[in-house]
Short mmCIF file of C-alpha atoms in Angstrom, two decimals:
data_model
loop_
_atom_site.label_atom_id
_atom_site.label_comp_id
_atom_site.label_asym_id
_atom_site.label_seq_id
_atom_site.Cartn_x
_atom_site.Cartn_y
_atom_site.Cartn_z
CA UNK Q 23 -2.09 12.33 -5.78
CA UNK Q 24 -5.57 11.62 -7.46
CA UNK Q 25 -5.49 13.10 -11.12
CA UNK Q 26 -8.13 15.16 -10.64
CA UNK Q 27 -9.55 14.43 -14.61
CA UNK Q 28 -9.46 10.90 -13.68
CA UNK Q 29 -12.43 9.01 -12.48
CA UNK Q 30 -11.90 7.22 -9.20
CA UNK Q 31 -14.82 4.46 -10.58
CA UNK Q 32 -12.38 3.55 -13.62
CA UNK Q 33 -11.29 0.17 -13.35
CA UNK Q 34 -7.75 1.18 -14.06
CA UNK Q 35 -7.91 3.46 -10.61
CA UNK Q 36 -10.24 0.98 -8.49
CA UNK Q 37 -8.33 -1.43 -9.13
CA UNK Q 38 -4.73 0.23 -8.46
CA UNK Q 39 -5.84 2.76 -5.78
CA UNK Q 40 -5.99 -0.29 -3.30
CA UNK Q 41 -2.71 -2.30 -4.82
CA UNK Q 42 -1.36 0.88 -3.49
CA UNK Q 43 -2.61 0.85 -0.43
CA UNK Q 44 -2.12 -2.85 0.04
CA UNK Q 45 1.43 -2.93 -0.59
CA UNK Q 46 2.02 0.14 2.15
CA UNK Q 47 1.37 -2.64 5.22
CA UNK Q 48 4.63 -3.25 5.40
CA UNK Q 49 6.33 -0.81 7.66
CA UNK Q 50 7.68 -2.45 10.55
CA UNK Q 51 10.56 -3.12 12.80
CA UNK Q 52 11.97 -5.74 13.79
CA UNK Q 53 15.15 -8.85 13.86
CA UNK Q 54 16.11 -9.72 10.37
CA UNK Q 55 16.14 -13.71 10.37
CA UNK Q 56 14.07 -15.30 8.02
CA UNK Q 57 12.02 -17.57 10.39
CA UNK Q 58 10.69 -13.96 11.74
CA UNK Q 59 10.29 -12.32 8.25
CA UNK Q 60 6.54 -14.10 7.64
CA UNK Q 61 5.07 -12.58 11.13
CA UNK Q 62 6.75 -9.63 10.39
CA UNK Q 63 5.42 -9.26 7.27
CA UNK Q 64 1.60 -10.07 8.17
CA UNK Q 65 2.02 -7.31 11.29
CA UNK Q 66 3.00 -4.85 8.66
CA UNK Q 67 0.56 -5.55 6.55
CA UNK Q 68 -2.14 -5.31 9.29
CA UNK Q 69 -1.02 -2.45 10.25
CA UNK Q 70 -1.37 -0.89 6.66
CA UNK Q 71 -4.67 -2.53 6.41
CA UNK Q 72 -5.50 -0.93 9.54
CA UNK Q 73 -4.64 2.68 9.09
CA UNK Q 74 -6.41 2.73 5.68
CA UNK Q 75 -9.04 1.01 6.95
CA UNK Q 76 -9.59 3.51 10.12
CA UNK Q 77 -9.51 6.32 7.67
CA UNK Q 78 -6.34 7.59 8.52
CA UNK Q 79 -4.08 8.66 5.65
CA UNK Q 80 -1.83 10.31 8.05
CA UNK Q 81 -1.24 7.19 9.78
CA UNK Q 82 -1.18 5.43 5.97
CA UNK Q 83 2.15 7.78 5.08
CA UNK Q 84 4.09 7.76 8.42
CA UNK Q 85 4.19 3.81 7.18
CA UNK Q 86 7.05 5.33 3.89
CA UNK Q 87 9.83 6.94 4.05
CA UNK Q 88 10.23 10.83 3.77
CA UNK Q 89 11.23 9.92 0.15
CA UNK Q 90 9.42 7.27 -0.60
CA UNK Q 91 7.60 6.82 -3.99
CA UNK Q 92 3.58 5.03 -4.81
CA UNK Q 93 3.45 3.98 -8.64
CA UNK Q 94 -0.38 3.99 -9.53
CA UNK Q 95 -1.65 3.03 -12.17
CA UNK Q 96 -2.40 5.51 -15.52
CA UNK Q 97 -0.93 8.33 -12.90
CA UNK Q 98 1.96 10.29 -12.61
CA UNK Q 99 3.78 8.42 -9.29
CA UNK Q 100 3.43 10.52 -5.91
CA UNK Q 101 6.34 11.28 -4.22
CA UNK Q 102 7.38 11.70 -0.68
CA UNK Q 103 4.97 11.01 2.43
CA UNK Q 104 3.04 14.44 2.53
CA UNK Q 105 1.87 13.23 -1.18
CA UNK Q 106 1.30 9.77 -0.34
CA UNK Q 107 -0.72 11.03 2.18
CA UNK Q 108 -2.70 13.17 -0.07
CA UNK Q 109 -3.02 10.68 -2.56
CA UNK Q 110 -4.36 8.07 0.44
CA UNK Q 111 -6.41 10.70 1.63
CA UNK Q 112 -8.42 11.12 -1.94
CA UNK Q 113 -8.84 7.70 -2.26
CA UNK Q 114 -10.02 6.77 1.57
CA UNK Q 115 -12.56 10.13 0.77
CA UNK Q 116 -13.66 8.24 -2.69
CA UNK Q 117 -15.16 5.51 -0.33
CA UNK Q 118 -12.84 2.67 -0.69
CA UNK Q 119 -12.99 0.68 1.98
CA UNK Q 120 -12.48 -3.13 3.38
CA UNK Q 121 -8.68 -2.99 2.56
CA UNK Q 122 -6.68 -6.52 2.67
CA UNK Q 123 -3.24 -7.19 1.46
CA UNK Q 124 -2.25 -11.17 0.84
CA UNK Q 125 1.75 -11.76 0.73
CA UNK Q 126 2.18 -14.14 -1.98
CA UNK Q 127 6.33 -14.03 -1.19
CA UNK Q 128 9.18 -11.93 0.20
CA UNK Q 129 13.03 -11.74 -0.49
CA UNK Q 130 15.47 -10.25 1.86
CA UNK Q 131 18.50 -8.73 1.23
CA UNK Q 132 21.04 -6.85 3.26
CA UNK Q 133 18.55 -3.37 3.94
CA UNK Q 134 15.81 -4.48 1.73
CA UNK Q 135 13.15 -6.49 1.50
CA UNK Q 136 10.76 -7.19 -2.02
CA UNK Q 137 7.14 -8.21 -1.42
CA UNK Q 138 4.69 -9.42 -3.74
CA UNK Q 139 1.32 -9.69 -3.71
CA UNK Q 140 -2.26 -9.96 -4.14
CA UNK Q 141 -5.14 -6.65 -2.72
CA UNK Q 142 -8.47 -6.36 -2.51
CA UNK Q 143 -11.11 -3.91 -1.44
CA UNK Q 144 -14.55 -2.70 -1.95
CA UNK Q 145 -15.06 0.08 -4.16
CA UNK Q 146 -17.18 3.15 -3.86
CA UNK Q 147 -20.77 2.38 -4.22
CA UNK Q 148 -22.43 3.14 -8.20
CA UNK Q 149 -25.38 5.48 -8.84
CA UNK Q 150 -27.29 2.60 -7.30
CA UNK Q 151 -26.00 2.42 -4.37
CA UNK Q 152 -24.09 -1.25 -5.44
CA UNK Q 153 -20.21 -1.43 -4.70
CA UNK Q 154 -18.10 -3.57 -6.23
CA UNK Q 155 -14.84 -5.30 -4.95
CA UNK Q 156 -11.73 -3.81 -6.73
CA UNK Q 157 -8.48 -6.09 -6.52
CA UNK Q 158 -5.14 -5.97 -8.19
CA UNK Q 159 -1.21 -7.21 -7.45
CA UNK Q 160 1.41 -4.99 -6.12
CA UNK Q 161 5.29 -5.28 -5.02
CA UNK Q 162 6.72 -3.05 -2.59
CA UNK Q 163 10.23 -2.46 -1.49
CA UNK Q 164 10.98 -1.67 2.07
CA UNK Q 165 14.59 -0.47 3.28
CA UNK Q 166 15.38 -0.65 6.85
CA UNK Q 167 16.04 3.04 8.50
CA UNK Q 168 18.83 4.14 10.66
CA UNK Q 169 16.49 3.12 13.71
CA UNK Q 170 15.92 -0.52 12.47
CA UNK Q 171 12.34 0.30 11.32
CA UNK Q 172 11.16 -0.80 8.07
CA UNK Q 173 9.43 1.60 5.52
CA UNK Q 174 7.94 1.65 2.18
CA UNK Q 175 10.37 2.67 0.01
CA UNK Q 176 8.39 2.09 -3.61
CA UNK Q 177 4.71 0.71 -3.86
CA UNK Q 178 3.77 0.01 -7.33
CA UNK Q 179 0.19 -1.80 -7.85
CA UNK Q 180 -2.48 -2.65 -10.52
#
């Protein structure tokens, strides 16, 4: 979750608290040959987009697994989905908003998958009233559950 003596303006945090929330797009299900993997990717990664872009961290965590882990940057990581959710939560409530994740590429193997890629999203607005666009890269690593959904397994960003 949110270090509460950090300030969700730093650069470090604007920048990382959306590489976060890019990288969780990719919880999905679906057949594991590689001429599907691109769609599969982009409808996880909507989905993500979607959720956090709705304002719903709930939504944002059932996209991990119950042990999943968000690296953040400059904070301790959150672990599990009821503190992904609260971290999500603090940073849809600091006004970040506009959330896009780009897949720059994705390797498959066996029950995993590694993405990599590129964030953005507009920032909470400054004392006068101006927002700024925050952006970063991330890699997450999804695992495929027992009921052939995908989850986020570890979301690291910057």
């Amino acid at each position: 979750m949110i270090n509460s003596t950090m300030t969700l303006g730093s650069s470090a945090l604007r920048r990382g608290a959306f590489a976060v929330a890019l990288v969780a797009g990719l919880a999905f299900s679906g057949s594991t040959f590689a001429d599907d993997l691109s769609s599969m990717i982009k409808a996880g990664n909507s989905k993500w987009d979607a959720a956090f872009n709705s304002g719903d961290a709930a939504a944002v965590a059932k996209l991990y697994a119950e042990d999943a882990q968000v690296l953040p940057p400059g904070q301790s990581p959150v672990n599990g989905a009821e503190g992904i959710e609260k971290f999500f939560a603090g940073v849809i409530g600091a006004g970040y908003t506009d959330h896009k994740i780009e897949t720059l590429k994705v390797t498959e193997s066996g029950n995993l998958r590694v993405q990599t890629g590129r964030w953005q999203a507009m920032g909470p607005a400054d004392k006068g009233g101006k927002r700024k666009a925050a952006e970063g890269s991330i890699v997450t690593v999804h695992e495929k559950q027992n009921d052939g959904t995908w989850k986020m397994q570890v979301h690291i960003f910057n």
